[in-house]
CSV table of C-alpha atoms in Angstrom, one decimal:
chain,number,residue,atom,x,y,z
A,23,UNK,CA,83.3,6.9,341.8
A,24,UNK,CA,79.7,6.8,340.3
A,25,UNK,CA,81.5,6.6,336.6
A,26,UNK,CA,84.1,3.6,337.9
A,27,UNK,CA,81.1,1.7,339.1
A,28,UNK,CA,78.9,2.7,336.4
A,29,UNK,CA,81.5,1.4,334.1
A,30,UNK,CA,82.2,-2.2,336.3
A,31,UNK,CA,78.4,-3.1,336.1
A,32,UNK,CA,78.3,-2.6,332.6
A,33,UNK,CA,81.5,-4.6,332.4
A,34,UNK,CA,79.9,-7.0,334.4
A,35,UNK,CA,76.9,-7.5,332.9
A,36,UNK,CA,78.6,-8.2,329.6
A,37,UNK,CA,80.7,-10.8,331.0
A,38,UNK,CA,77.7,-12.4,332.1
A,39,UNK,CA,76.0,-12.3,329.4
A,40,UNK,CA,76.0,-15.5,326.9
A,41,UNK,CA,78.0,-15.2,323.7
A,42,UNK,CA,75.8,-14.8,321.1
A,43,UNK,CA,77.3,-16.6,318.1
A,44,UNK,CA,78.6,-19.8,318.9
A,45,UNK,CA,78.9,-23.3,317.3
A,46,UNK,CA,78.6,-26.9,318.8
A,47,UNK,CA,82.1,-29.0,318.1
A,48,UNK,CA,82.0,-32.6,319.4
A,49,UNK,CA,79.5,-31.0,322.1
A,50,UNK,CA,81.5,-28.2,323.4
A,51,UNK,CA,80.8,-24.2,322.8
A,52,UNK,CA,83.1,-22.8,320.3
A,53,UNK,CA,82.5,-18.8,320.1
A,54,UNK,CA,82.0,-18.1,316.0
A,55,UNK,CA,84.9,-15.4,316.5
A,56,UNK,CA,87.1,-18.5,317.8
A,57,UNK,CA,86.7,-20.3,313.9
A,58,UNK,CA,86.9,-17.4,312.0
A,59,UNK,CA,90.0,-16.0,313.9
A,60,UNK,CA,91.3,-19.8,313.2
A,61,UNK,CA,91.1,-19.5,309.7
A,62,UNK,CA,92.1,-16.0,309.4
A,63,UNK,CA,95.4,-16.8,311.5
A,64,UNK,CA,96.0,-19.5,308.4
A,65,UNK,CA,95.4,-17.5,305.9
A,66,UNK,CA,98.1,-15.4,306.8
A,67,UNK,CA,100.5,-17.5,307.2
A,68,UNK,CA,99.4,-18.6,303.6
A,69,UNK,CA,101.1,-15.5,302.8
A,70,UNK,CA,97.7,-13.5,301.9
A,71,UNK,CA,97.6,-9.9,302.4
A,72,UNK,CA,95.4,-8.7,305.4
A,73,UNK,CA,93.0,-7.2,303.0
A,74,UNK,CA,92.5,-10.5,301.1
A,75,UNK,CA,92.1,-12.1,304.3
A,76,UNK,CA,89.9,-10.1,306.0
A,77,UNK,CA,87.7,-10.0,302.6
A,78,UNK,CA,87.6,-13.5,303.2
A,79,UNK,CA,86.4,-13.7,306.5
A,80,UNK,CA,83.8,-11.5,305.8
A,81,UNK,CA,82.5,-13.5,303.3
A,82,UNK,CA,82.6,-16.8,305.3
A,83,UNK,CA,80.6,-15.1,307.7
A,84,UNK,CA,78.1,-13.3,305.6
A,85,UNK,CA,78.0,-17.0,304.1
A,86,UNK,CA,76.8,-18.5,307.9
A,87,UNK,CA,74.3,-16.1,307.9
A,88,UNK,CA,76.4,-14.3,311.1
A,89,UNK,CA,76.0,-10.9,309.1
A,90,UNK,CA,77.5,-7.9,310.9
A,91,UNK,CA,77.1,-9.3,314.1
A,92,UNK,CA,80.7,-9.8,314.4
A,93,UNK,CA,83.3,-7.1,313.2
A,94,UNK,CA,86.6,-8.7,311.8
A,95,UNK,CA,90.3,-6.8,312.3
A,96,UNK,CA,92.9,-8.2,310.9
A,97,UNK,CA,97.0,-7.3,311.3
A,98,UNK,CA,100.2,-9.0,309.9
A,99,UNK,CA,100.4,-11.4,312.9
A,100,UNK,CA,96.6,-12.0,314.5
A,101,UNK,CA,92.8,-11.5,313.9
A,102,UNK,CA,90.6,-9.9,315.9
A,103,UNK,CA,86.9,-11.0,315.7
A,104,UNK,CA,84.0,-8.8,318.3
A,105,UNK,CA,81.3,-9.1,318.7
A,106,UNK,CA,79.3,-5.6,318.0
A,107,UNK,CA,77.0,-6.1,320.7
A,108,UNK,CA,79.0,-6.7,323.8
A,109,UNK,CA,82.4,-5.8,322.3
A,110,UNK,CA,84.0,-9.4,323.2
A,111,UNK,CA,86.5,-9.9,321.1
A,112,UNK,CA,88.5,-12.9,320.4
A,113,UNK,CA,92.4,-12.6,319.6
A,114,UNK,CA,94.0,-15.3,317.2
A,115,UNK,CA,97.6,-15.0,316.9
A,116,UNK,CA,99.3,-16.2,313.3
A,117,UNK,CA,101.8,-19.2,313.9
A,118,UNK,CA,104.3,-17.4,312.1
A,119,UNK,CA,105.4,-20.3,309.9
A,120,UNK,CA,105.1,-20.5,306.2
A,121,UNK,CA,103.2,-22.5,304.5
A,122,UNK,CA,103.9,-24.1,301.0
A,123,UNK,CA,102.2,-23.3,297.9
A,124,UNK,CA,99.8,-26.9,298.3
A,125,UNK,CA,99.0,-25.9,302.1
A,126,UNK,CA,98.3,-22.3,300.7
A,127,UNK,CA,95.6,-24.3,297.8
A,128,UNK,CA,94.3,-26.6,300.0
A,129,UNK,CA,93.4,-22.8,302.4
A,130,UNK,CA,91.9,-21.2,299.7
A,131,UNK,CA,89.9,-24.2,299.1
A,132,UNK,CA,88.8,-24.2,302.0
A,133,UNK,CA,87.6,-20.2,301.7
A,134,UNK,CA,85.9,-21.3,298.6
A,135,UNK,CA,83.7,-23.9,300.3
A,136,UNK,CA,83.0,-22.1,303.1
A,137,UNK,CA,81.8,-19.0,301.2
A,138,UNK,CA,79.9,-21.6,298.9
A,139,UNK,CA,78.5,-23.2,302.0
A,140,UNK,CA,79.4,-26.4,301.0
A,141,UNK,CA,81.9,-26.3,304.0
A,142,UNK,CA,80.3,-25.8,307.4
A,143,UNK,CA,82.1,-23.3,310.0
A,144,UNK,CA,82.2,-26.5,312.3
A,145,UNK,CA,84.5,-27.8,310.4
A,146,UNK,CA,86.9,-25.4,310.8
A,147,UNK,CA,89.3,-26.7,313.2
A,148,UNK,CA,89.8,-30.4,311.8
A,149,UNK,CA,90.5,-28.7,308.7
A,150,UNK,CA,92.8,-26.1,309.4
A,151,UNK,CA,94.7,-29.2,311.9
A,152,UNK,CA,95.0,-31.3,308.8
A,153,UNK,CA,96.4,-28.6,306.8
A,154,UNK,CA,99.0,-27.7,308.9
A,155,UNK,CA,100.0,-31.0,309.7
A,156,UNK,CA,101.9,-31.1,306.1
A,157,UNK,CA,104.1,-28.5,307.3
A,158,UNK,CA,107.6,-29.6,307.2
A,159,UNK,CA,110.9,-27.6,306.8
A,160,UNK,CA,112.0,-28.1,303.1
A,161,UNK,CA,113.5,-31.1,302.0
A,162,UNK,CA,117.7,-30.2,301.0
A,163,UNK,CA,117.3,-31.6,297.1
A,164,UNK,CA,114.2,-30.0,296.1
A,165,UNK,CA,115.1,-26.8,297.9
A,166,UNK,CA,118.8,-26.3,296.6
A,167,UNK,CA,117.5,-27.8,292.8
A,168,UNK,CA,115.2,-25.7,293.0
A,169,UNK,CA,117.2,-22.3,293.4
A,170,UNK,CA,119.9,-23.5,291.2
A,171,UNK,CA,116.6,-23.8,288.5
A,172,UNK,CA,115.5,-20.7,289.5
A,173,UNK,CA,118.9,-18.6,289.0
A,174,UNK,CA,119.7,-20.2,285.8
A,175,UNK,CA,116.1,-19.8,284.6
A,176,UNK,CA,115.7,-16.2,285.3
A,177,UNK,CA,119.7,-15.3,284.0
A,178,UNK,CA,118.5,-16.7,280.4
A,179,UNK,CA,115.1,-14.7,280.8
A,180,UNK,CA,117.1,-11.4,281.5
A,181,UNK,CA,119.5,-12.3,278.0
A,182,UNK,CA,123.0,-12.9,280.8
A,183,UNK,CA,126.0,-14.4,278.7
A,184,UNK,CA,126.2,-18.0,278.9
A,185,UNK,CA,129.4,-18.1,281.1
A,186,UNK,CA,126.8,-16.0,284.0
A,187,UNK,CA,123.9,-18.5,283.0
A,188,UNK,CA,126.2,-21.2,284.0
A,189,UNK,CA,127.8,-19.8,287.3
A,190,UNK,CA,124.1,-18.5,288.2
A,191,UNK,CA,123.1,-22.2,288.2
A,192,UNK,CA,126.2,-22.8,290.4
A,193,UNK,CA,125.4,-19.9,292.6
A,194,UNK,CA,122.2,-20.4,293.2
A,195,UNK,CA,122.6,-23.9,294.2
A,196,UNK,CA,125.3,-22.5,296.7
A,197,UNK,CA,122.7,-19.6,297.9
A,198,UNK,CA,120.0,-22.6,298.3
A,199,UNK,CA,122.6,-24.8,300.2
A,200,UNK,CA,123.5,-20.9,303.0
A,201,UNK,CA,119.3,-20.5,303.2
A,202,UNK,CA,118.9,-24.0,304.0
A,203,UNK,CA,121.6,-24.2,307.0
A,204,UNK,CA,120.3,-20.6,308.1
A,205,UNK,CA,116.7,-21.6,308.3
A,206,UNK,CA,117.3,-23.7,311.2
A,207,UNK,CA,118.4,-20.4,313.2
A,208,UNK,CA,116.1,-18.3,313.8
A,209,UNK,CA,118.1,-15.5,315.0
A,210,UNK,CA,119.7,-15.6,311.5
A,211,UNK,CA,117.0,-15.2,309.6
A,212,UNK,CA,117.4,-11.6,309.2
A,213,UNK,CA,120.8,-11.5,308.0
A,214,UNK,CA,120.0,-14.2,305.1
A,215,UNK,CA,119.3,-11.9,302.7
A,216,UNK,CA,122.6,-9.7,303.3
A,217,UNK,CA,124.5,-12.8,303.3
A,218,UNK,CA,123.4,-14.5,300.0
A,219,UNK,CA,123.8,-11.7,298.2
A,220,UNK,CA,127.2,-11.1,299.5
A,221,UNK,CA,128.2,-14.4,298.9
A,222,UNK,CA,126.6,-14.3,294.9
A,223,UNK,CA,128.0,-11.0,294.0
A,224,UNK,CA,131.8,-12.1,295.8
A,225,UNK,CA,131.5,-15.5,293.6
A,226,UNK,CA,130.2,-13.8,290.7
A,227,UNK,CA,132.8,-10.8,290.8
A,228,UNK,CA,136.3,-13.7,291.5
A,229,UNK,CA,134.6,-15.7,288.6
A,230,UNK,CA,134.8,-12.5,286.5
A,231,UNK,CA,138.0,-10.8,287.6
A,232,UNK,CA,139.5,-15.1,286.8
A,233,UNK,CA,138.4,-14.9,283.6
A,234,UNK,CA,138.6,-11.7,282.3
A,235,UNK,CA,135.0,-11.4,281.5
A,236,UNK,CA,133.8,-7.4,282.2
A,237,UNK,CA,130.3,-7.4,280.6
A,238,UNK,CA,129.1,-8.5,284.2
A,239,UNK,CA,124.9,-7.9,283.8
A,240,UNK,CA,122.8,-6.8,286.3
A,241,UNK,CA,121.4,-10.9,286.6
A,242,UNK,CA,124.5,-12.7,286.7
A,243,UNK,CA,123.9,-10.9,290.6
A,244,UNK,CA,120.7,-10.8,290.7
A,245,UNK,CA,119.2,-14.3,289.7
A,246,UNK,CA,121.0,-16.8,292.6
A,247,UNK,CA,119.5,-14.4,295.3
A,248,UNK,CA,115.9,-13.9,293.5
A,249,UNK,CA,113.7,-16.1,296.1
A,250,UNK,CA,114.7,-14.0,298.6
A,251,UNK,CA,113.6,-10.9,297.1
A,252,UNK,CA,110.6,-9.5,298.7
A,253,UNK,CA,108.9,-8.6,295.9
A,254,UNK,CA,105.4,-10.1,297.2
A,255,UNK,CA,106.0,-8.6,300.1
A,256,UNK,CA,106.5,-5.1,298.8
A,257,UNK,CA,103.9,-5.9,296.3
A,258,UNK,CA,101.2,-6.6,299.2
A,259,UNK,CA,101.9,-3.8,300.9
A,260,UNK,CA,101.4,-1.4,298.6
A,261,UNK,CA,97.8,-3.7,297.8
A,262,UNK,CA,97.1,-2.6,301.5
A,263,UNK,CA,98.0,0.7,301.4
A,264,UNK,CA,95.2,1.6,298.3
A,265,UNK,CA,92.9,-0.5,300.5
A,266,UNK,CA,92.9,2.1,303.5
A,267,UNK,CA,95.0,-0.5,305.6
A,268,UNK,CA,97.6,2.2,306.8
A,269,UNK,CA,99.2,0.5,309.3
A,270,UNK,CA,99.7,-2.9,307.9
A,271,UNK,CA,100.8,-1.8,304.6
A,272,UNK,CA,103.8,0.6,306.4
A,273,UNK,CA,104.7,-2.0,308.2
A,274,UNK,CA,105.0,-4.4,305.6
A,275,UNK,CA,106.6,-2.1,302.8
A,276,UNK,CA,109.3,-0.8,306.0
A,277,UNK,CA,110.2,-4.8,306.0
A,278,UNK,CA,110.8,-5.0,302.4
A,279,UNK,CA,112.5,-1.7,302.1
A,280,UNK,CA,114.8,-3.3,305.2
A,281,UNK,CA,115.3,-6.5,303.4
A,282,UNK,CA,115.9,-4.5,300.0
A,283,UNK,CA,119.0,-2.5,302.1
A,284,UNK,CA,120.1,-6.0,303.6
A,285,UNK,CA,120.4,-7.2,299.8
A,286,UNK,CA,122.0,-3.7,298.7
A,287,UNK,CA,124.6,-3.8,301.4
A,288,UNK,CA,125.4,-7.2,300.9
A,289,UNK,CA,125.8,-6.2,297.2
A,290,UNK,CA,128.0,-3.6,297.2
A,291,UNK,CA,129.8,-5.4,299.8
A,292,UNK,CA,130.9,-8.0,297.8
A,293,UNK,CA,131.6,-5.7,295.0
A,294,UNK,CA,133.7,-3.7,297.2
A,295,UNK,CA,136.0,-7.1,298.0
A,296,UNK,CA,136.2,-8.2,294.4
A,297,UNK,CA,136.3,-5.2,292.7
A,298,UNK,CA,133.3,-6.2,290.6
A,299,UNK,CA,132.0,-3.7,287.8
A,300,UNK,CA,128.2,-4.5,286.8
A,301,UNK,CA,127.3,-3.2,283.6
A,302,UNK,CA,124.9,-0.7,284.0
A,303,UNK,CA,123.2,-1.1,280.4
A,304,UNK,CA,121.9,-4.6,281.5
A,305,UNK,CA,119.3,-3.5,283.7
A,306,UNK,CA,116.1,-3.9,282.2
A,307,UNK,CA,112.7,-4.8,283.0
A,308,UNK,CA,110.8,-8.0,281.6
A,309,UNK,CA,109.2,-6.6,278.9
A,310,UNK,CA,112.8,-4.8,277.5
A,311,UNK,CA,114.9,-8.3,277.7
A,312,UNK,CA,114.5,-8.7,273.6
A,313,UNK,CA,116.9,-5.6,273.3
A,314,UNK,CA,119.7,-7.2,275.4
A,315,UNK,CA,122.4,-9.0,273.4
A,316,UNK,CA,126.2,-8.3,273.0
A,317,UNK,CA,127.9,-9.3,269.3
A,318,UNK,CA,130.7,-11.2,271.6
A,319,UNK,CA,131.1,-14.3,270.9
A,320,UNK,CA,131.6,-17.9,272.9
A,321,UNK,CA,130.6,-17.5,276.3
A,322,UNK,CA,130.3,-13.9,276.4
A,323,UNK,CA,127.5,-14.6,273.8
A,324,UNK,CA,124.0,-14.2,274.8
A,325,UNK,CA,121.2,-17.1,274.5
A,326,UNK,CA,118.8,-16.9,272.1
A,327,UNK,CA,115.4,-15.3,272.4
A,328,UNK,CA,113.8,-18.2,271.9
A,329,UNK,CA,115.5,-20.1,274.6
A,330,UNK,CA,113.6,-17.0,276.9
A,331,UNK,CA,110.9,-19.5,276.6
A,332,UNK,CA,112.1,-22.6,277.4
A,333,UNK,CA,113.7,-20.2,280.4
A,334,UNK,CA,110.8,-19.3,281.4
A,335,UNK,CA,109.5,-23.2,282.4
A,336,UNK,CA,112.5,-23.6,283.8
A,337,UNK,CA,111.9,-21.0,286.1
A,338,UNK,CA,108.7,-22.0,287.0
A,339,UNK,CA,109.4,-25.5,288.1
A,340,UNK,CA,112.3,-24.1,290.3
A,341,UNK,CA,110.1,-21.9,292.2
A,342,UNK,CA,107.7,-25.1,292.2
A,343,UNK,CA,110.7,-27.0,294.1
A,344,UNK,CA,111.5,-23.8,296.2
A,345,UNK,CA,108.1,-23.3,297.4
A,346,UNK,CA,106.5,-27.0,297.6
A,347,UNK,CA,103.8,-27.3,294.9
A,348,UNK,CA,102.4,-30.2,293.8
A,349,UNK,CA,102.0,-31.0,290.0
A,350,UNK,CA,99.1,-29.5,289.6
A,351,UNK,CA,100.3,-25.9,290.7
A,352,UNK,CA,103.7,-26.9,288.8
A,353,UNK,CA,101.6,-27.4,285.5
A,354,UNK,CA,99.4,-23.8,286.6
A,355,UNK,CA,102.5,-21.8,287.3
A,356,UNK,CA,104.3,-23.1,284.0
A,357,UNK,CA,100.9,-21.4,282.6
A,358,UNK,CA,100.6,-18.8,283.7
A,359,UNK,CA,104.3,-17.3,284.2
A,360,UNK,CA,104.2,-18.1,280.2
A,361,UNK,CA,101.2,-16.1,279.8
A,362,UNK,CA,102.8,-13.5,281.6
A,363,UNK,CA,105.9,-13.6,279.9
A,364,UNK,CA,104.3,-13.6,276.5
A,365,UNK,CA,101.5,-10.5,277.3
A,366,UNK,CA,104.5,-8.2,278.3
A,367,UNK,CA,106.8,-9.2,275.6
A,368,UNK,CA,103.7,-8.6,273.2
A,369,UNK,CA,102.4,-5.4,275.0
A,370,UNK,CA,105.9,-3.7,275.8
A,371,UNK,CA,106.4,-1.9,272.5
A,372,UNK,CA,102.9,-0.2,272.5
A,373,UNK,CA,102.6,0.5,276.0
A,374,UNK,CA,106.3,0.9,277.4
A,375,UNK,CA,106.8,-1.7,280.1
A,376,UNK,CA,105.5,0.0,283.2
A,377,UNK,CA,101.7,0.0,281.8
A,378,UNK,CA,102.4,-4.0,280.4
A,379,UNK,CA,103.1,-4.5,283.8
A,380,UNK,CA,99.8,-3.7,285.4
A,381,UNK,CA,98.0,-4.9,282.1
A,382,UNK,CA,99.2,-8.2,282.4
A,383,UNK,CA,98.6,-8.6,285.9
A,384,UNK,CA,94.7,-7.5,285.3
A,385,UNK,CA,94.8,-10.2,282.4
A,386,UNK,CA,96.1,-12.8,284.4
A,387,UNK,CA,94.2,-12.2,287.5
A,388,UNK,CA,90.7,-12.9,285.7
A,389,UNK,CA,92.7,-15.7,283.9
A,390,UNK,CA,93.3,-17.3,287.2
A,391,UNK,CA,89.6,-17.4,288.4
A,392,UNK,CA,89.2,-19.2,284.9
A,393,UNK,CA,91.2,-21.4,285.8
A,394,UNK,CA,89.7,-21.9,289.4
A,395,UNK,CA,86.6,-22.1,288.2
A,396,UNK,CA,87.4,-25.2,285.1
A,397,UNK,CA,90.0,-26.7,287.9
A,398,UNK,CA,88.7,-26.0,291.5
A,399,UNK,CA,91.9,-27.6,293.3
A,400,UNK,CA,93.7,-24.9,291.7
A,401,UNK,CA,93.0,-21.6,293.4
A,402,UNK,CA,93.3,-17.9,291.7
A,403,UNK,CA,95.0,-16.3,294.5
A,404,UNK,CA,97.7,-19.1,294.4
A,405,UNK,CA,98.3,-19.9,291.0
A,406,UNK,CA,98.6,-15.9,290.2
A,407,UNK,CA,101.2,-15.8,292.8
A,408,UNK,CA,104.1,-17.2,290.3
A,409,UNK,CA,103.5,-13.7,287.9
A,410,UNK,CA,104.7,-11.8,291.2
A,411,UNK,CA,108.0,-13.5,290.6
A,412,UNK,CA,108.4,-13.3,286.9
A,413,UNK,CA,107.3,-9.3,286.9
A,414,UNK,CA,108.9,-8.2,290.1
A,415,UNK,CA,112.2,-8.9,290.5
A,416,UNK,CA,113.2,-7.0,287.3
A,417,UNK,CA,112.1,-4.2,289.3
A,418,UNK,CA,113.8,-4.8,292.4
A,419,UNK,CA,116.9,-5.4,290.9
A,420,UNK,CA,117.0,-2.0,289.8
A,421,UNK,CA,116.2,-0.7,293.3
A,422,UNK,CA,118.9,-3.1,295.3
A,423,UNK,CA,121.5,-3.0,292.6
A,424,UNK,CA,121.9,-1.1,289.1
A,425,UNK,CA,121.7,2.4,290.7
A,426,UNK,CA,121.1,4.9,293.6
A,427,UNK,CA,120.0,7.4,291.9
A,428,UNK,CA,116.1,8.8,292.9
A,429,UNK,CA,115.8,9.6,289.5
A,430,UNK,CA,115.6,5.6,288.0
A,431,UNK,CA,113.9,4.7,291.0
A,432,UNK,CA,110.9,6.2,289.2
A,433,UNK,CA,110.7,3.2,287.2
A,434,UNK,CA,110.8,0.0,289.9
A,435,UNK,CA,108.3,2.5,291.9
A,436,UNK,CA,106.0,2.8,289.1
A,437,UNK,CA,105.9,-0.6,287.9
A,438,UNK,CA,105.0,-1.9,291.6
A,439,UNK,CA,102.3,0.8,291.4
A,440,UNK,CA,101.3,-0.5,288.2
A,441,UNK,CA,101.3,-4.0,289.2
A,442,UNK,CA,98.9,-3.3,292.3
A,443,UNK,CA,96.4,-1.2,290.0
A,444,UNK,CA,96.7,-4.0,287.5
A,445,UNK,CA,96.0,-6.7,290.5
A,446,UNK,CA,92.8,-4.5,292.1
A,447,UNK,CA,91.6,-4.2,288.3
A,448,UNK,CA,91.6,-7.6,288.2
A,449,UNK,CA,89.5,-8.2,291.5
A,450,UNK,CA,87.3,-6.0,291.0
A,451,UNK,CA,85.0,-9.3,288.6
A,452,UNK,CA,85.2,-11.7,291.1
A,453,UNK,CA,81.4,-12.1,290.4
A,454,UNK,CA,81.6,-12.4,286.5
A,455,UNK,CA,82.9,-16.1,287.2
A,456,UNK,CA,81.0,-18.7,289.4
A,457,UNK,CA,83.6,-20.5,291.5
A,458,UNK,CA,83.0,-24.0,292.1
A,459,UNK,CA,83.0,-25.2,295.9
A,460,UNK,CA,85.6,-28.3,296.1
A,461,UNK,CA,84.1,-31.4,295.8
A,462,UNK,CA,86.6,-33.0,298.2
């Protein structure tokens, strides 16, 4: 009994005693852990790994001149700020809801000028209100333009005939058109990615088996279902696993791998009804697409290399559509997907494209915080986002689709691997470049 009442006073006594980093807000008490837990819970629904974001909060509260006063947690779906003398802790729990590439710049402005001190932690709350105010579900044009632009874009990146460039834009317009009328349920949500690529692979494989056409490649599949891919997600994971966050990094790389087998089974279902063949020899990463081409001619012909380039902006601007950027971030991710596309073209026949991988994405990453630094408005971690979906699909297609085998999943492993080492390469100079604080 002595320990029980030994352990209430002390409880007691803690609840009693003031909070001991606070902030005045239109004359109210706001607890410090309250703000930061605020913009933490933003951040993640930004899409930011729980590393980045706790990095972040750190730094916004080394910035107020909190110092360790407060310890920051962070998990895929809340924040946890204590306080180290009493243990209080305040909970924020995530929305859930993504937010579109502009509300993810106008959040990571809003880290930069709160680490700058330009931003007060008072201001918080208005801030974070006003940037979620712009979230809206996704308007049907954009949206379905937008994946048709994608799937077309990437099916002339990856050297598909022209008869599969054309039904990809079809097909992906169709896939846009299923995600839209799912996203309104959320109890469907899960099966989305089983059911668009069941529905590509079944178009693709009764366009094919109409036609006559068997060179089938791996992105005539592929392509329409690429925004659902979780290749960030995978990718992030793995970024928390080297960064000791254990639990969040299983969990996230256990829902990839589960969307990944969603996609797979929807795959070889569709193949199953059809009877479709995919040729196995089309599977290739980004940096191997210049040794794709077929001497058939008409539409069985392949584009031209050149037109990879003009792809490549094509691609961009979809995912622009698909994801809600303004012109600015359309103009950054035309860069830098171009960058990225020309560094692993140029570095893949030295290197092998595994090690071009991670190269460019330590290239890019400093190349972004360039870029942030001339053009404030156009955050690093946002702008280098579009280079996920230019590098990793290649690699996921080869998990979901060209082969079971444990042996070539060596290559889609490695290349994630890669990619991550690249990225953490990439952050460790965050210093060499003094970021502006937005102006506005």
């Amino acid at each position: 009994m002595v320990g029980i009442g030994s352990a209430l006073t002390n409880l007691r006594d803690a609840l009693r005693r003031p909070e001991a980093h606070v902030e005045v807000i239109d004359g109210e008490t706001v607890p410090v852990g309250m703000l930061l837990g605020t913009l933490g819970a933003l951040l993640l629904d930004a899409g930011s790994s729980v590393t980045d974001v706790r990095s972040a909060l750190e730094k916004t509260r080394d910035a107020a001149g909190v110092g360790d006063g407060l310890a920051i947690g962070v998990l895929p779906a809340l924040v946890i700020v204590s306080e180290t003398a009493t243990g209080a802790a305040t909970i924020v729990n995530a929305e859930g809801i993504e937010l579109s590439f502009r509300q993810s710049a106008r959040a990571n402005r809003l880290v930069l000028g709160l680490e700058r001190g330009a931003i007060a932690l008072a201001e918080i709350p208005a801030r974070v209100r006003s940037i979620r105010q712009g979230t809206r579900p996704p308007a049907p044009l954009p949206w379905v333009l937008g994946n048709a632009l994608t799937s077309a874009g990437l099916a002339v990146v990856f050297r598909c005939p022209w008869w599969a460039v054309l039904l990809a834009l079809v097909v992906g317009a169709l896939v846009g058109v299923i995600g839209l009328l799912l996203r309104r349920f959320r109890e469907a949500v899960a099966v989305v990615p089983f059911l668009a690529a069941f529905c590509s692979t079944a178009v693709v494989g009764l366009v094919a088996a109409g036609t006559g056409f068997d060179h089938v490649p791996l992105y005539a599949v592929c392509a329409p279902v690429a925004v659902f891919v979780p290749g960030a997600l995978i990718t992030n994971a793995l970024l928390e696993l080297t960064a000791a966050d254990i639990v969040t990094g299983s969990a996230r790389l256990t829902q990839g791998l589960i969307m990944l087998g969603f996609m797979a089974a929807g795959i070889a279902a569709g193949s199953t009804v059809t009877g479709l063949r995919i040729d196995p020899t089309s599977a290739a990463l980004v940096g191997e697409v210049a040794g794709i081409g077929t001497d058939r001619p008409g539409w069985e012909a392949v584009p031209a290399l050149w037109a990879s380039w003009l792809a490549v902006v094509v691609l961009a601007t979809g995912i622009s559509l698909v994801f809600g950027s303004g012109w600015r971030l359309t103009a950054a991710s035309v860069l830098v997907m171009l960058t990225a596309y020309a560094v692993v073209s140029w570095l893949t026949p030295f290197s092998g494209s595994v090690v071009a991988t991670g190269l460019a994405a330590a290239l890019l990453f400093v190349g972004t915080r360039v870029l942030e630094r001339i053009v404030p408005v156009i955050p690093a971690t946002v702008s280098f986002r579009p280079a996920f979906l230019l590098l990793v699909p290649g690699t996921v297609g080869l998990v979901a689709v060209a082969t079971f085998d444990a042996a070539a999943l060596a290559t889609p492993l490695a290349t994630f691997v890669s990619l991550c080492v690249g990225t953490k390469i990439g952050g460790l100079l965050p210093g060499l470049f003094a970021r502006n604080a937005p102006s506005h």
